[in-house]
Structures are given as structure tokens and as C-alpha cells.
Amino acid sequence: RLQVKMKFFMLGAVVLFLLNCSLIRSEAASEVVTLTSQNFEHLTQISTGATTGDWFVKFYAPWCGHCKTLTPAWEEIAQKLVGEVNIAKVDVTANQDLGRRFDIKGFPTLKFFSKGKSYTFKGKRDVDSLLLFAKGGYKNAEEEKVVPPRGLLAEIIHLYTVAGRRAYEGIQKGNFFTPDVMFIAAPILFVLILLFLIFAPNPSPPKRLVPDANKKEE
């Protein structure tokens, strides 16, 4: 009985090893470039001259069913467009600044970047339609100016603007303790407390009682 268990164990280990190898091979063979907040501008150069060519980018979320359905077609066009167009993907849930930068409001959103301009794909998400768009069909789509990456200060201002708008809408509905309200209120409270500590009058030290030398002890 022990020998039978060992055989099943070894067989399972071999199957898992083969599956792992096949997954590694399939991922290594993918022509789809994974873009992140750290490498997006460096690889695409879409706002500085586009010297790395045209880019067709899928903005997606891992939980999105339509995004998962699109994956085989996206991999296929990446294989067919090698050397012509760079095919890439961005996980917006992990790179939210890119989602804000390109105003991504739904998944998947497919954007074609060429010579400092972007074009949003709105057609049928099949291989033929995607290839047609990437090979020149994008010129018939509405042209959008590429927004340059925000600096740190601009990003902070943007975050506060968005949070402030949502906080205002929440307060109007009677929601005074939402995360957005707390996000806006926290730094204001901090500044008020800091100003109070700086400018509040210092309490006078208690007066020390000095014995009267002229008073005779009884």
C-alpha cells in the first residue's frame, strides 16, 4: 500500500512539473509587453517623441471577465504584429496613476498611441478588427492628445481634487464620515492643531511663595 501511495505521489509531482514548465514556456513566448507606472514612459516614450514606435495598449483589471476573454486575441495580434506595432497591457488596479492619466473608466480599454497622439478602439474585439485598427484603422478614430505624466505636486493636487469632489457629493447625501471626507479633513485638522500648538499662549508658571523675612515666627 505504501508503494502505491509513493507511485501516485511521484506521478502527481511529474504532472505538476510538466504543467509548470508549459506555463513558463507560454509566458516566455508572449509578445505582449507588461507596462507599469515605473516603465511606461521609458518604454513607450509617447509624450517625448515616440522613438520606440507605435503602441497598442490594453488597460485592464484582473477581475474583469471581458478582459480575460480578450486575452487570446490580444496574444495573437501581438504575435502577428511583431516588428510593426508594440502590443502591451497595463493592470490599472496596480497602476492607478496610469488609469487616471488616460482617464480609464471601463475595462478593457484599448488605446493606440502614435506620434504623440492616442486613439481609443471602440470596435468589435476580435483578431481581424484589432489588426485592422492597428495597421492604420486608428486614423479614422477620434484623435486625442497624450497627457504628459504628472509630477508629484500635480498628482497630489489631482488626488485632492477628486477626493474633494467625492467628499462634497457624500456630504450632500448626509455621509460625513466617508474615506474621502477623512482624506480631506485629516491634513486640515493637522494644520489647525499645529497652529494651535505654535501660537497658543504659554501657561504662566505657578508663583513661588517667598517667605517674608520681616514676619516674626510665632
XYZ file of C-alpha atoms in Angstrom:
218
model
C 0.000 0.000 0.000
C 2.894 2.367 0.796
C 4.433 1.657 -2.618
C 1.136 2.525 -4.349
C 0.941 5.840 -2.472
C 4.529 6.644 -3.421
C 3.779 5.955 -7.102
C 0.764 8.286 -7.027
C 2.854 10.922 -5.270
C 5.633 10.701 -7.867
C 3.115 10.791 -10.717
C 1.488 13.910 -9.271
C 4.858 15.604 -8.861
C 5.760 14.861 -12.501
C 2.414 16.238 -13.748
C 2.821 19.435 -11.708
C 6.380 19.854 -13.013
C 5.251 19.490 -16.635
C 2.383 21.939 -16.133
C 4.744 24.457 -14.553
C 7.187 24.115 -17.440
C 4.436 24.625 -20.001
C 3.220 27.761 -18.181
C 6.742 29.176 -18.062
C 7.224 28.482 -21.778
C 3.915 30.052 -22.739
C 4.631 33.180 -20.672
C 8.153 33.460 -22.028
C 6.821 33.175 -25.593
C 4.347 36.021 -25.119
C 4.996 39.114 -27.217
C 2.716 41.263 -25.037
C 4.746 43.827 -23.083
C 3.736 44.410 -19.463
C 3.758 48.122 -18.726
C 3.772 49.654 -15.240
C 3.986 53.112 -13.721
C 7.751 52.656 -13.483
C 8.481 51.657 -17.094
C 5.582 53.118 -19.098
C 7.188 56.389 -20.176
C 10.646 54.869 -20.587
C 9.444 52.105 -22.914
C 6.716 53.891 -24.865
C 8.143 57.442 -24.945
C 4.686 58.501 -26.112
C 4.979 62.044 -24.797
C 8.614 62.650 -25.750
C 8.880 61.693 -29.411
C 7.749 58.075 -29.733
C 11.144 56.773 -30.852
C 10.150 53.245 -29.835
C 7.333 53.075 -32.400
C 3.570 52.759 -32.128
C 1.928 51.103 -29.138
C -1.431 49.355 -28.823
C -2.161 49.110 -25.101
C -4.821 47.174 -23.224
C -5.839 48.767 -19.928
C -7.437 46.027 -17.851
C -8.322 44.723 -14.403
C -7.531 41.141 -13.319
C -11.125 40.532 -12.177
C -12.659 41.736 -15.470
C -14.361 38.927 -17.387
C -14.248 40.755 -20.741
C -10.514 41.336 -20.242
C -9.938 37.610 -19.729
C -11.979 36.828 -22.843
C -9.850 39.251 -24.850
C -6.525 37.707 -23.759
C -6.192 35.042 -26.539
C -6.929 37.593 -29.282
C -4.506 40.081 -27.694
C -1.765 37.445 -27.615
C -2.473 36.535 -31.243
C -2.237 40.069 -32.593
C 0.973 40.531 -30.586
C 2.457 37.574 -32.465
C 1.242 38.846 -35.847
C 2.424 42.432 -35.336
C 5.984 41.689 -34.163
C 8.239 44.353 -35.633
C 5.308 46.553 -36.683
C 3.401 47.591 -33.570
C 4.199 47.079 -29.889
C 1.339 45.287 -28.129
C 1.167 45.876 -24.391
C -1.043 45.675 -21.314
C -1.477 47.696 -18.122
C -3.068 46.388 -14.928
C -4.890 49.540 -13.846
C -5.629 48.163 -10.368
C -1.874 48.022 -9.700
C -1.008 51.192 -11.655
C -3.816 53.575 -10.794
C -1.873 56.684 -11.797
C -1.857 55.437 -15.404
C -5.586 54.871 -15.181
C -6.060 58.461 -14.021
C -3.648 59.826 -16.603
C -5.521 58.256 -19.511
C -8.973 58.633 -17.967
C -9.719 54.912 -17.924
C -13.343 54.453 -16.846
C -14.075 50.903 -18.014
C -12.354 47.616 -18.748
C -10.904 46.677 -21.076
C -9.981 49.999 -22.656
C -7.779 49.706 -25.745
C -5.710 52.710 -26.770
C -3.424 53.093 -29.764
C -0.526 55.534 -29.327
C 1.216 57.028 -32.333
C 3.437 60.136 -32.634
C 2.200 61.871 -29.517
C -1.473 61.124 -30.148
C -3.789 58.430 -28.844
C -6.826 56.735 -30.387
C -9.374 54.671 -28.470
C -10.554 51.423 -30.063
C -14.336 51.070 -29.933
C -14.941 48.260 -32.384
C -15.503 44.533 -32.148
C -12.787 42.895 -30.080
C -11.804 40.110 -32.481
C -8.435 39.473 -34.094
C -9.330 40.826 -37.552
C -10.845 44.060 -36.204
C -7.907 44.654 -33.855
C -5.362 44.043 -36.627
C -7.208 46.374 -38.997
C -7.200 49.111 -36.359
C -3.502 48.650 -35.549
C -2.461 48.677 -39.220
C -3.984 52.069 -39.964
C -7.623 51.940 -38.992
C -6.847 54.021 -35.935
C -6.542 57.066 -38.229
C -10.317 57.004 -38.643
C -10.843 57.206 -34.875
C -11.054 60.438 -32.875
C -7.627 61.879 -32.206
C -6.747 62.504 -28.554
C -3.791 64.432 -27.219
C -1.491 62.425 -24.991
C -1.404 63.782 -21.465
C 2.179 64.052 -20.149
C 2.973 62.303 -16.873
C 2.141 64.331 -13.784
C 4.783 65.453 -11.351
C 4.465 64.692 -7.646
C 2.816 68.012 -6.802
C 0.363 67.749 -9.699
C -0.519 64.197 -8.686
C -1.217 65.292 -5.088
C -3.383 68.184 -6.309
C -5.278 65.826 -8.609
C -5.897 63.350 -5.784
C -7.212 66.097 -3.522
C -9.407 67.484 -6.295
C -11.012 64.117 -6.972
C -11.383 63.293 -3.271
C -12.799 66.756 -2.590
C -15.458 66.341 -5.254
C -16.487 62.943 -3.927
C -16.447 64.224 -0.337
C -18.713 67.129 -1.302
C -21.138 64.747 -3.020
C -21.094 62.484 0.050
C -21.751 65.340 2.463
C -24.701 66.467 0.350
C -26.161 62.996 0.839
C -25.551 63.144 4.584
C -22.427 60.942 4.586
C -19.997 62.823 6.829
C -17.555 60.016 7.643
C -16.588 58.588 4.253
C -12.918 57.852 3.432
C -12.861 60.864 1.085
C -14.111 63.202 3.822
C -11.480 61.833 6.215
C -8.806 62.180 3.500
C -9.663 65.857 3.022
C -10.198 66.630 6.710
C -7.073 64.947 8.114
C -4.437 67.423 6.834
C -6.695 70.386 7.698
C -7.039 69.153 11.282
C -3.305 68.553 11.441
C -2.560 72.129 10.347
C -5.074 73.565 12.840
C -3.562 71.560 15.707
C -0.063 72.613 14.645
C -1.062 76.289 14.548
C -2.681 75.990 17.965
C 0.477 74.471 19.445
C 2.636 77.202 17.900
C 0.554 80.252 18.726
C -1.333 79.218 21.853
C -0.243 81.327 24.860
C 2.062 79.514 27.220
C 0.553 78.965 30.661
C 2.204 81.129 33.306
C 4.346 79.145 35.725
C 2.968 78.982 39.261
C 4.268 81.736 41.534
C 6.786 80.599 44.101
C 5.954 81.636 47.635
C 8.850 83.616 49.074
C 8.918 83.646 52.880
C 8.586 87.121 54.418
C 11.797 87.835 56.302
C 10.147 90.598 58.325
C 7.425 88.353 59.589
C 8.247 87.071 63.026
C 7.727 83.492 63.780
C 5.134 82.981 66.493
